[in-house]
GROMACS .gro file of C-alpha atoms in nm:
model
  454
    1UNK     CA    1   3.177  -5.448   0.359
    2UNK     CA    2   2.911  -5.174   0.280
    3UNK     CA    3   3.011  -4.765   0.251
    4UNK     CA    4   2.929  -4.551   0.533
    5UNK     CA    5   2.661  -4.294   0.452
    6UNK     CA    6   2.732  -3.954   0.311
    7UNK     CA    7   2.566  -3.700   0.512
    8UNK     CA    8   2.529  -3.444   0.208
    9UNK     CA    9   2.460  -3.700  -0.060
   10UNK     CA   10   2.207  -3.866   0.092
   11UNK     CA   11   2.017  -3.513   0.297
   12UNK     CA   12   1.654  -3.511   0.120
   13UNK     CA   13   1.623  -3.262  -0.170
   14UNK     CA   14   1.386  -2.941  -0.192
   15UNK     CA   15   1.049  -3.029  -0.193
   16UNK     CA   16   1.008  -2.799  -0.568
   17UNK     CA   17   1.234  -2.687  -0.752
   18UNK     CA   18   1.228  -2.431  -1.087
   19UNK     CA   19   1.471  -2.236  -1.312
   20UNK     CA   20   1.423  -1.932  -1.151
   21UNK     CA   21   1.194  -1.806  -0.838
   22UNK     CA   22   1.027  -1.490  -0.758
   23UNK     CA   23   0.947  -1.413  -0.437
   24UNK     CA   24   0.646  -1.169  -0.460
   25UNK     CA   25   0.325  -1.111  -0.667
   26UNK     CA   26   0.370  -0.722  -0.708
   27UNK     CA   27   0.421  -0.517  -0.937
   28UNK     CA   28   0.786  -0.588  -0.961
   29UNK     CA   29   0.733  -0.976  -0.972
   30UNK     CA   30   0.441  -1.012  -1.157
   31UNK     CA   31   0.609  -0.779  -1.452
   32UNK     CA   32   0.932  -0.999  -1.414
   33UNK     CA   33   0.759  -1.284  -1.464
   34UNK     CA   34   0.545  -1.162  -1.748
   35UNK     CA   35   0.858  -1.112  -1.906
   36UNK     CA   36   0.933  -1.455  -1.905
   37UNK     CA   37   0.625  -1.612  -1.981
   38UNK     CA   38   0.583  -1.812  -2.242
   39UNK     CA   39   1.026  -1.911  -2.266
   40UNK     CA   40   1.218  -2.204  -2.232
   41UNK     CA   41   1.253  -2.098  -1.863
   42UNK     CA   42   1.078  -2.287  -1.538
   43UNK     CA   43   0.913  -2.002  -1.348
   44UNK     CA   44   0.768  -2.034  -1.001
   45UNK     CA   45   0.602  -1.728  -0.843
   46UNK     CA   46   0.602  -1.778  -0.475
   47UNK     CA   47   0.333  -1.534  -0.263
   48UNK     CA   48   0.200  -1.545   0.065
   49UNK     CA   49  -0.144  -1.411  -0.083
   50UNK     CA   50  -0.326  -1.548  -0.371
   51UNK     CA   51  -0.368  -1.242  -0.513
   52UNK     CA   52  -0.212  -0.903  -0.709
   53UNK     CA   53  -0.278  -0.587  -0.549
   54UNK     CA   54  -0.321  -0.247  -0.713
   55UNK     CA   55  -0.168  -0.067  -0.373
   56UNK     CA   56  -0.176   0.283  -0.513
   57UNK     CA   57  -0.605   0.267  -0.492
   58UNK     CA   58  -0.653   0.053  -0.193
   59UNK     CA   59  -0.715   0.366  -0.033
   60UNK     CA   60  -1.022   0.391  -0.225
   61UNK     CA   61  -1.131   0.069  -0.079
   62UNK     CA   62  -1.065   0.185   0.238
   63UNK     CA   63  -1.326   0.565   0.204
   64UNK     CA   64  -1.582   0.304   0.048
   65UNK     CA   65  -1.530   0.470  -0.336
   66UNK     CA   66  -1.397   0.115  -0.498
   67UNK     CA   67  -1.457  -0.293  -0.384
   68UNK     CA   68  -1.158  -0.488  -0.316
   69UNK     CA   69  -1.232  -0.724  -0.624
   70UNK     CA   70  -1.163  -0.402  -0.853
   71UNK     CA   71  -0.819  -0.380  -0.794
   72UNK     CA   72  -0.702  -0.724  -0.734
   73UNK     CA   73  -0.719  -1.048  -0.976
   74UNK     CA   74  -0.589  -1.387  -0.859
   75UNK     CA   75  -0.246  -1.420  -0.925
   76UNK     CA   76  -0.319  -1.798  -1.114
   77UNK     CA   77  -0.557  -1.556  -1.368
   78UNK     CA   78  -0.226  -1.326  -1.432
   79UNK     CA   79  -0.021  -1.565  -1.503
   80UNK     CA   80  -0.213  -1.855  -1.606
   81UNK     CA   81  -0.191  -1.812  -2.018
   82UNK     CA   82   0.192  -1.884  -1.996
   83UNK     CA   83   0.238  -2.240  -1.912
   84UNK     CA   84   0.586  -2.220  -1.793
   85UNK     CA   85   0.493  -2.029  -1.493
   86UNK     CA   86   0.363  -2.184  -1.215
   87UNK     CA   87   0.259  -1.992  -0.896
   88UNK     CA   88   0.281  -2.160  -0.492
   89UNK     CA   89   0.103  -1.977  -0.213
   90UNK     CA   90   0.341  -1.957   0.064
   91UNK     CA   91   0.565  -1.744   0.298
   92UNK     CA   92   0.969  -1.703   0.285
   93UNK     CA   93   1.109  -1.728   0.580
   94UNK     CA   94   1.462  -1.778   0.512
   95UNK     CA   95   1.691  -1.855   0.249
   96UNK     CA   96   2.057  -2.083   0.198
   97UNK     CA   97   2.258  -1.895  -0.100
   98UNK     CA   98   2.507  -2.164  -0.086
   99UNK     CA   99   2.248  -2.479  -0.140
  100UNK     CA  100   2.016  -2.231  -0.319
  101UNK     CA  101   1.759  -2.278  -0.133
  102UNK     CA  102   1.424  -2.095   0.015
  103UNK     CA  103   1.266  -2.196   0.332
  104UNK     CA  104   0.862  -2.173   0.362
  105UNK     CA  105   0.709  -2.110   0.709
  106UNK     CA  106   0.564  -2.425   0.661
  107UNK     CA  107   0.878  -2.663   0.642
  108UNK     CA  108   0.889  -2.685   0.274
  109UNK     CA  109   1.189  -2.625   0.096
  110UNK     CA  110   1.224  -2.497  -0.260
  111UNK     CA  111   1.554  -2.500  -0.495
  112UNK     CA  112   1.620  -2.244  -0.718
  113UNK     CA  113   1.888  -2.201  -1.033
  114UNK     CA  114   1.843  -1.829  -0.993
  115UNK     CA  115   1.641  -1.593  -0.742
  116UNK     CA  116   1.403  -1.281  -0.779
  117UNK     CA  117   1.344  -1.081  -0.449
  118UNK     CA  118   1.038  -0.882  -0.530
  119UNK     CA  119   0.867  -0.916  -0.217
  120UNK     CA  120   0.798  -0.567  -0.124
  121UNK     CA  121   0.764  -0.367   0.173
  122UNK     CA  122   0.564  -0.269   0.507
  123UNK     CA  123   0.439   0.035   0.684
  124UNK     CA  124   0.742   0.104   0.953
  125UNK     CA  125   0.625   0.206   1.292
  126UNK     CA  126   0.965   0.266   1.408
  127UNK     CA  127   0.952   0.034   1.686
  128UNK     CA  128   0.661   0.049   1.763
  129UNK     CA  129   0.465  -0.244   1.614
  130UNK     CA  130   0.208  -0.219   1.923
  131UNK     CA  131   0.074   0.038   1.738
  132UNK     CA  132  -0.058  -0.117   1.399
  133UNK     CA  133  -0.393  -0.232   1.587
  134UNK     CA  134  -0.438   0.086   1.675
  135UNK     CA  135  -0.351   0.250   1.366
  136UNK     CA  136  -0.361   0.021   1.046
  137UNK     CA  137  -0.178   0.136   0.733
  138UNK     CA  138  -0.290   0.069   0.425
  139UNK     CA  139  -0.089  -0.218   0.227
  140UNK     CA  140  -0.402  -0.530   0.238
  141UNK     CA  141  -0.693  -0.552   0.166
  142UNK     CA  142  -0.782  -0.653   0.490
  143UNK     CA  143  -0.626  -0.304   0.661
  144UNK     CA  144  -0.812  -0.123   0.431
  145UNK     CA  145  -1.118  -0.262   0.493
  146UNK     CA  146  -1.074  -0.229   0.877
  147UNK     CA  147  -1.076   0.101   0.765
  148UNK     CA  148  -1.327   0.121   0.609
  149UNK     CA  149  -1.511  -0.058   0.865
  150UNK     CA  150  -1.429   0.176   1.204
  151UNK     CA  151  -1.484   0.485   0.979
  152UNK     CA  152  -1.865   0.375   0.901
  153UNK     CA  153  -1.942   0.255   1.215
  154UNK     CA  154  -1.828   0.607   1.328
  155UNK     CA  155  -2.086   0.776   1.163
  156UNK     CA  156  -2.357   0.484   1.282
  157UNK     CA  157  -2.280   0.529   1.627
  158UNK     CA  158  -2.271   0.909   1.654
  159UNK     CA  159  -2.531   0.977   1.500
  160UNK     CA  160  -2.719   0.814   1.815
  161UNK     CA  161  -2.501   1.047   2.084
  162UNK     CA  162  -2.697   1.374   2.194
  163UNK     CA  163  -2.341   1.549   2.366
  164UNK     CA  164  -2.165   1.705   2.071
  165UNK     CA  165  -1.800   1.638   2.213
  166UNK     CA  166  -1.872   1.278   2.188
  167UNK     CA  167  -1.987   1.290   1.876
  168UNK     CA  168  -1.670   1.524   1.740
  169UNK     CA  169  -1.471   1.252   1.902
  170UNK     CA  170  -1.595   0.943   1.732
  171UNK     CA  171  -1.579   1.152   1.392
  172UNK     CA  172  -1.192   1.281   1.431
  173UNK     CA  173  -1.015   1.096   1.203
  174UNK     CA  174  -0.631   1.134   1.201
  175UNK     CA  175  -0.404   1.047   0.966
  176UNK     CA  176  -0.030   1.004   1.029
  177UNK     CA  177   0.209   1.059   0.779
  178UNK     CA  178   0.175   1.365   0.519
  179UNK     CA  179   0.312   1.186   0.178
  180UNK     CA  180   0.124   1.104  -0.124
  181UNK     CA  181  -0.105   0.816   0.065
  182UNK     CA  182  -0.173   1.041   0.388
  183UNK     CA  183  -0.275   1.336   0.190
  184UNK     CA  184  -0.475   1.106  -0.051
  185UNK     CA  185  -0.679   0.928   0.244
  186UNK     CA  186  -0.700   1.267   0.434
  187UNK     CA  187  -0.881   1.407   0.073
  188UNK     CA  188  -1.066   1.120   0.069
  189UNK     CA  189  -1.220   1.036   0.413
  190UNK     CA  190  -1.329   1.487   0.399
  191UNK     CA  191  -1.499   1.361   0.100
  192UNK     CA  192  -1.650   1.062   0.224
  193UNK     CA  193  -1.747   1.261   0.515
  194UNK     CA  194  -1.902   1.580   0.364
  195UNK     CA  195  -2.129   1.320   0.188
  196UNK     CA  196  -2.247   1.071   0.457
  197UNK     CA  197  -2.437   1.389   0.693
  198UNK     CA  198  -2.540   1.570   0.369
  199UNK     CA  199  -2.673   1.296   0.239
  200UNK     CA  200  -2.764   0.987   0.454
  201UNK     CA  201  -2.763   1.119   0.837
  202UNK     CA  202  -2.944   1.318   0.967
  203UNK     CA  203  -2.843   1.329   1.295
  204UNK     CA  204  -2.486   1.464   1.231
  205UNK     CA  205  -2.361   1.804   1.143
  206UNK     CA  206  -2.089   1.935   0.948
  207UNK     CA  207  -1.912   2.077   1.263
  208UNK     CA  208  -1.899   1.728   1.395
  209UNK     CA  209  -1.634   1.580   1.093
  210UNK     CA  210  -1.291   1.686   1.212
  211UNK     CA  211  -0.927   1.550   0.970
  212UNK     CA  212  -0.619   1.556   1.155
  213UNK     CA  213  -0.308   1.517   0.890
  214UNK     CA  214  -0.014   1.461   1.102
  215UNK     CA  215   0.369   1.516   0.939
  216UNK     CA  216   0.693   1.490   1.136
  217UNK     CA  217   0.853   1.724   0.866
  218UNK     CA  218   0.786   2.101   0.781
  219UNK     CA  219   0.559   2.050   0.510
  220UNK     CA  220   0.368   1.763   0.358
  221UNK     CA  221   0.424   1.599   0.024
  222UNK     CA  222   0.775   1.630   0.071
  223UNK     CA  223   0.902   1.475  -0.215
  224UNK     CA  224   0.712   1.678  -0.466
  225UNK     CA  225   0.838   2.048  -0.557
  226UNK     CA  226   0.727   2.352  -0.297
  227UNK     CA  227   0.466   2.506  -0.470
  228UNK     CA  228   0.337   2.167  -0.483
  229UNK     CA  229   0.331   2.055  -0.178
  230UNK     CA  230   0.100   2.444  -0.100
  231UNK     CA  231  -0.112   2.340  -0.332
  232UNK     CA  232  -0.220   2.072  -0.234
  233UNK     CA  233  -0.219   2.185   0.171
  234UNK     CA  234  -0.503   2.497   0.034
  235UNK     CA  235  -0.695   2.197  -0.123
  236UNK     CA  236  -0.714   2.044   0.197
  237UNK     CA  237  -0.759   2.356   0.411
  238UNK     CA  238  -1.127   2.418   0.190
  239UNK     CA  239  -1.195   2.086   0.265
  240UNK     CA  240  -1.144   2.154   0.611
  241UNK     CA  241  -0.851   1.914   0.671
  242UNK     CA  242  -0.634   2.066   0.952
  243UNK     CA  243  -0.270   1.996   0.857
  244UNK     CA  244   0.000   1.935   1.156
  245UNK     CA  245   0.329   1.999   1.050
  246UNK     CA  246   0.661   1.918   1.266
  247UNK     CA  247   0.430   1.724   1.475
  248UNK     CA  248   0.560   1.373   1.588
  249UNK     CA  249   0.328   1.135   1.711
  250UNK     CA  250   0.454   1.015   2.064
  251UNK     CA  251   0.139   0.788   2.146
  252UNK     CA  252  -0.117   0.586   1.948
  253UNK     CA  253  -0.396   0.401   2.174
  254UNK     CA  254  -0.730   0.227   2.107
  255UNK     CA  255  -0.946   0.515   2.039
  256UNK     CA  256  -0.639   0.795   2.068
  257UNK     CA  257  -0.325   0.938   1.991
  258UNK     CA  258  -0.091   1.158   2.157
  259UNK     CA  259   0.081   1.457   1.970
  260UNK     CA  260   0.322   1.727   2.151
  261UNK     CA  261   0.181   1.595   2.515
  262UNK     CA  262  -0.199   1.633   2.352
  263UNK     CA  263  -0.427   1.362   2.371
  264UNK     CA  264  -0.650   1.357   2.083
  265UNK     CA  265  -0.980   1.099   2.070
  266UNK     CA  266  -1.043   0.984   1.731
  267UNK     CA  267  -1.273   0.737   1.589
  268UNK     CA  268  -1.004   0.641   1.332
  269UNK     CA  269  -0.643   0.649   1.335
  270UNK     CA  270  -0.422   0.575   1.000
  271UNK     CA  271  -0.087   0.515   0.977
  272UNK     CA  272   0.087   0.639   0.623
  273UNK     CA  273   0.398   0.735   0.787
  274UNK     CA  274   0.680   0.568   0.567
  275UNK     CA  275   0.787   0.192   0.473
  276UNK     CA  276   1.037  -0.045   0.488
  277UNK     CA  277   1.137  -0.366   0.329
  278UNK     CA  278   1.023  -0.706   0.396
  279UNK     CA  279   1.365  -0.821   0.557
  280UNK     CA  280   1.514  -1.033   0.271
  281UNK     CA  281   1.832  -0.910   0.372
  282UNK     CA  282   1.807  -1.089   0.681
  283UNK     CA  283   1.708  -1.417   0.472
  284UNK     CA  284   2.045  -1.376   0.251
  285UNK     CA  285   2.262  -1.279   0.641
  286UNK     CA  286   2.338  -1.038   0.395
  287UNK     CA  287   2.354  -0.670   0.544
  288UNK     CA  288   2.048  -0.445   0.509
  289UNK     CA  289   2.058  -0.088   0.367
  290UNK     CA  290   1.851   0.225   0.398
  291UNK     CA  291   1.499   0.140   0.521
  292UNK     CA  292   1.581  -0.260   0.553
  293UNK     CA  293   1.624  -0.260   0.155
  294UNK     CA  294   1.872  -0.516  -0.017
  295UNK     CA  295   2.175  -0.272  -0.157
  296UNK     CA  296   2.228  -0.432  -0.529
  297UNK     CA  297   2.422  -0.286  -0.815
  298UNK     CA  298   2.342  -0.137  -1.128
  299UNK     CA  299   2.229  -0.414  -1.299
  300UNK     CA  300   2.013  -0.521  -0.968
  301UNK     CA  301   2.180  -0.821  -0.867
  302UNK     CA  302   2.282  -0.810  -0.497
  303UNK     CA  303   2.681  -0.825  -0.441
  304UNK     CA  304   2.865  -1.129  -0.329
  305UNK     CA  305   2.491  -1.415  -0.403
  306UNK     CA  306   2.551  -1.488  -0.799
  307UNK     CA  307   2.280  -1.563  -0.913
  308UNK     CA  308   2.070  -1.321  -0.687
  309UNK     CA  309   1.883  -1.025  -0.805
  310UNK     CA  310   1.644  -0.796  -0.567
  311UNK     CA  311   1.391  -0.563  -0.719
  312UNK     CA  312   1.080  -0.342  -0.617
  313UNK     CA  313   1.088  -0.180  -0.272
  314UNK     CA  314   1.307  -0.469  -0.138
  315UNK     CA  315   1.594  -0.318  -0.362
  316UNK     CA  316   1.816  -0.011  -0.268
  317UNK     CA  317   1.881   0.046  -0.655
  318UNK     CA  318   2.079   0.377  -0.688
  319UNK     CA  319   1.987   0.642  -0.981
  320UNK     CA  320   2.254   0.800  -1.204
  321UNK     CA  321   2.315   1.032  -0.950
  322UNK     CA  322   2.364   0.804  -0.705
  323UNK     CA  323   2.041   0.875  -0.483
  324UNK     CA  324   1.853   0.553  -0.432
  325UNK     CA  325   1.565   0.486  -0.660
  326UNK     CA  326   1.210   0.592  -0.423
  327UNK     CA  327   1.005   0.249  -0.374
  328UNK     CA  328   0.716   0.360  -0.646
  329UNK     CA  329   0.518   0.147  -0.865
  330UNK     CA  330   0.714   0.300  -1.158
  331UNK     CA  331   0.995   0.226  -1.049
  332UNK     CA  332   0.900  -0.144  -0.914
  333UNK     CA  333   0.746  -0.221  -1.247
  334UNK     CA  334   1.038  -0.108  -1.476
  335UNK     CA  335   1.285  -0.284  -1.299
  336UNK     CA  336   1.014  -0.593  -1.309
  337UNK     CA  337   1.031  -0.550  -1.728
  338UNK     CA  338   1.407  -0.427  -1.730
  339UNK     CA  339   1.532  -0.815  -1.530
  340UNK     CA  340   1.274  -1.026  -1.694
  341UNK     CA  341   1.365  -0.947  -2.066
  342UNK     CA  342   1.726  -0.988  -1.962
  343UNK     CA  343   1.729  -1.310  -1.780
  344UNK     CA  344   1.497  -1.481  -2.104
  345UNK     CA  345   1.787  -1.304  -2.317
  346UNK     CA  346   2.020  -1.489  -2.087
  347UNK     CA  347   1.858  -1.868  -2.078
  348UNK     CA  348   1.897  -1.855  -2.501
  349UNK     CA  349   2.226  -1.756  -2.432
  350UNK     CA  350   2.269  -1.405  -2.446
  351UNK     CA  351   2.467  -1.200  -2.238
  352UNK     CA  352   2.431  -1.173  -1.847
  353UNK     CA  353   2.132  -0.894  -1.779
  354UNK     CA  354   2.328  -0.519  -1.780
  355UNK     CA  355   2.261  -0.199  -1.583
  356UNK     CA  356   1.893  -0.123  -1.503
  357UNK     CA  357   1.812   0.275  -1.628
  358UNK     CA  358   1.501   0.389  -1.442
  359UNK     CA  359   1.268   0.637  -1.682
  360UNK     CA  360   1.076   0.918  -1.501
  361UNK     CA  361   0.690   0.906  -1.554
  362UNK     CA  362   0.595   1.191  -1.299
  363UNK     CA  363   0.544   1.152  -0.899
  364UNK     CA  364   0.198   1.194  -0.858
  365UNK     CA  365  -0.100   1.237  -0.594
  366UNK     CA  366  -0.435   1.329  -0.566
  367UNK     CA  367  -0.582   1.594  -0.362
  368UNK     CA  368  -0.980   1.530  -0.371
  369UNK     CA  369  -1.169   1.572  -0.614
  370UNK     CA  370  -1.105   1.764  -0.948
  371UNK     CA  371  -0.757   1.836  -0.781
  372UNK     CA  372  -0.456   1.637  -0.761
  373UNK     CA  373  -0.050   1.736  -0.867
  374UNK     CA  374   0.176   1.574  -1.065
  375UNK     CA  375   0.560   1.660  -1.065
  376UNK     CA  376   0.746   1.551  -1.411
  377UNK     CA  377   1.083   1.629  -1.268
  378UNK     CA  378   1.134   2.016  -1.524
  379UNK     CA  379   0.803   2.098  -1.517
  380UNK     CA  380   0.495   2.000  -1.290
  381UNK     CA  381   0.089   2.011  -1.301
  382UNK     CA  382  -0.176   2.080  -1.078
  383UNK     CA  383  -0.561   2.125  -1.041
  384UNK     CA  384  -0.831   1.980  -1.280
  385UNK     CA  385  -0.582   1.868  -1.617
  386UNK     CA  386  -0.379   1.675  -1.326
  387UNK     CA  387  -0.630   1.449  -1.179
  388UNK     CA  388  -0.807   1.357  -1.501
  389UNK     CA  389  -0.431   1.236  -1.618
  390UNK     CA  390  -0.375   1.089  -1.252
  391UNK     CA  391  -0.679   0.885  -1.334
  392UNK     CA  392  -0.609   0.819  -1.672
  393UNK     CA  393  -0.223   0.673  -1.516
  394UNK     CA  394  -0.399   0.482  -1.247
  395UNK     CA  395  -0.645   0.269  -1.494
  396UNK     CA  396  -0.415   0.207  -1.769
  397UNK     CA  397  -0.187   0.035  -1.493
  398UNK     CA  398  -0.464  -0.185  -1.355
  399UNK     CA  399  -0.388  -0.545  -1.467
  400UNK     CA  400  -0.605  -0.622  -1.721
  401UNK     CA  401  -0.912  -0.415  -1.979
  402UNK     CA  402  -1.177  -0.611  -1.743
  403UNK     CA  403  -1.071  -0.380  -1.455
  404UNK     CA  404  -1.005  -0.116  -1.656
  405UNK     CA  405  -1.332  -0.077  -1.752
  406UNK     CA  406  -1.452  -0.137  -1.453
  407UNK     CA  407  -1.328   0.114  -1.252
  408UNK     CA  408  -1.351   0.345  -1.503
  409UNK     CA  409  -1.771   0.304  -1.509
  410UNK     CA  410  -1.751   0.341  -1.135
  411UNK     CA  411  -1.548   0.658  -1.126
  412UNK     CA  412  -1.794   0.810  -1.385
  413UNK     CA  413  -2.118   0.728  -1.210
  414UNK     CA  414  -1.962   0.847  -0.878
  415UNK     CA  415  -1.811   1.163  -1.028
  416UNK     CA  416  -2.220   1.198  -1.138
  417UNK     CA  417  -2.392   1.111  -0.841
  418UNK     CA  418  -2.159   1.137  -0.526
  419UNK     CA  419  -2.263   0.791  -0.409
  420UNK     CA  420  -1.993   0.546  -0.242
  421UNK     CA  421  -2.134   0.205  -0.364
  422UNK     CA  422  -1.860  -0.026  -0.127
  423UNK     CA  423  -2.045   0.108   0.218
  424UNK     CA  424  -2.085  -0.179   0.394
  425UNK     CA  425  -2.015  -0.268   0.719
  426UNK     CA  426  -1.926  -0.632   0.849
  427UNK     CA  427  -2.252  -0.720   1.067
  428UNK     CA  428  -2.024  -0.970   1.274
  429UNK     CA  429  -1.775  -0.713   1.370
  430UNK     CA  430  -1.777  -0.638   1.744
  431UNK     CA  431  -1.871  -0.216   1.783
  432UNK     CA  432  -1.804  -0.223   2.136
  433UNK     CA  433  -1.457  -0.121   2.147
  434UNK     CA  434  -1.327   0.112   2.487
  435UNK     CA  435  -1.181   0.437   2.359
  436UNK     CA  436  -0.856   0.425   2.581
  437UNK     CA  437  -0.628   0.125   2.708
  438UNK     CA  438  -0.661   0.286   3.058
  439UNK     CA  439  -0.981   0.036   3.216
  440UNK     CA  440  -1.057   0.366   3.455
  441UNK     CA  441  -1.140   0.588   3.196
  442UNK     CA  442  -1.304   0.341   2.979
  443UNK     CA  443  -1.555   0.277   3.253
  444UNK     CA  444  -1.567   0.648   3.331
  445UNK     CA  445  -1.618   0.741   2.944
  446UNK     CA  446  -1.863   0.417   2.934
  447UNK     CA  447  -2.142   0.581   3.178
  448UNK     CA  448  -2.056   0.921   3.037
  449UNK     CA  449  -2.211   0.750   2.680
  450UNK     CA  450  -1.840   0.905   2.532
  451UNK     CA  451  -1.684   0.628   2.442
  452UNK     CA  452  -1.561   0.568   2.126
  453UNK     CA  453  -1.844   0.350   1.975
  454UNK     CA  454  -2.128   0.561   2.217
   0.00000   0.00000   0.00000
């Protein structure tokens, strides 16, 4: 008599398996994979996009200083020299830590021996995700190109508007968030605007340009010492950037923001007001910490989940004083290198991964042409020297020599000529975007010739 079927034994296995699966191809995930490269460990890296992206320079794509290809590279090329590293294009939607499997959006399942969660972070719209369409952030190439599109189209349309108020509305850029990304974006937009008005657009005037940097806290660059924050504010004021502190955004619509009950028309709104982790805690059924990050122990392991590690922006790791490590590229890179080296050693019969110790290389933000700030903890740097050091560090962090050389040459040319080489507008884009979500107001402004794009 045949035995009845065993539902567990007869269940289909995962579509793919690997000894170590890494989710995320950013700083943390790539650093971990590269440390494991050339070993005897079978490693599979999963990412929803096929390229790595140097996000600290994404604002330069948005302001037409660099092209997307200058700061990105296919993941397969980055890892291709190591035969033990495989790449899978897919979006993870869940995990089964008991079965040691991941679920992908297309229905596939991936089995793992050990799991490294390096899925990164996304912008936090604080419960108003509908604002994203009107105020993109700077996390993807698509968002950077969308911002560039809106900035450049605003100049094209504003030049032919006879009404100075309409021109000023179109050439108003509102940047929400006064952290490093917001400050860098404000300075870059100011530089782009001056160049376009002085060199290319005969019908526009400097007074038509308005840049508003909005910060909910008492000062910009709150993570830096107050003297560096003040220096940054002074430099931005010289570039005619308006800084509104203690000002929270109440509403973001199509072509406008509302702050303190005041409605401000804008040709471009950019979101830089904080991040939250990709919901990796929800994949495991674990409780998320601050910012949605997954709490980890000193060894970067997720407590209660053997063989699961979290690094980068997705991990809530603590420093030696017990404070959360910031979601910075240097933290992610060091964590990835530490964990990758430790897992490689463990695979050779060595000890389990030991505690991670962060080595602070300094926190930096660029303000504009020839101006930046650097905070090394015990001492600080600002001005032109800090700007040169910022450029050196960011070039060095690019993925390979080719990118470093390409960006260095483009920066040198831009510094000498002030030209922006990536001022491209997609001819298929529809410029006829209404200035407001209120149909009656949109129709009235259209009749007056004061809509968002004319």
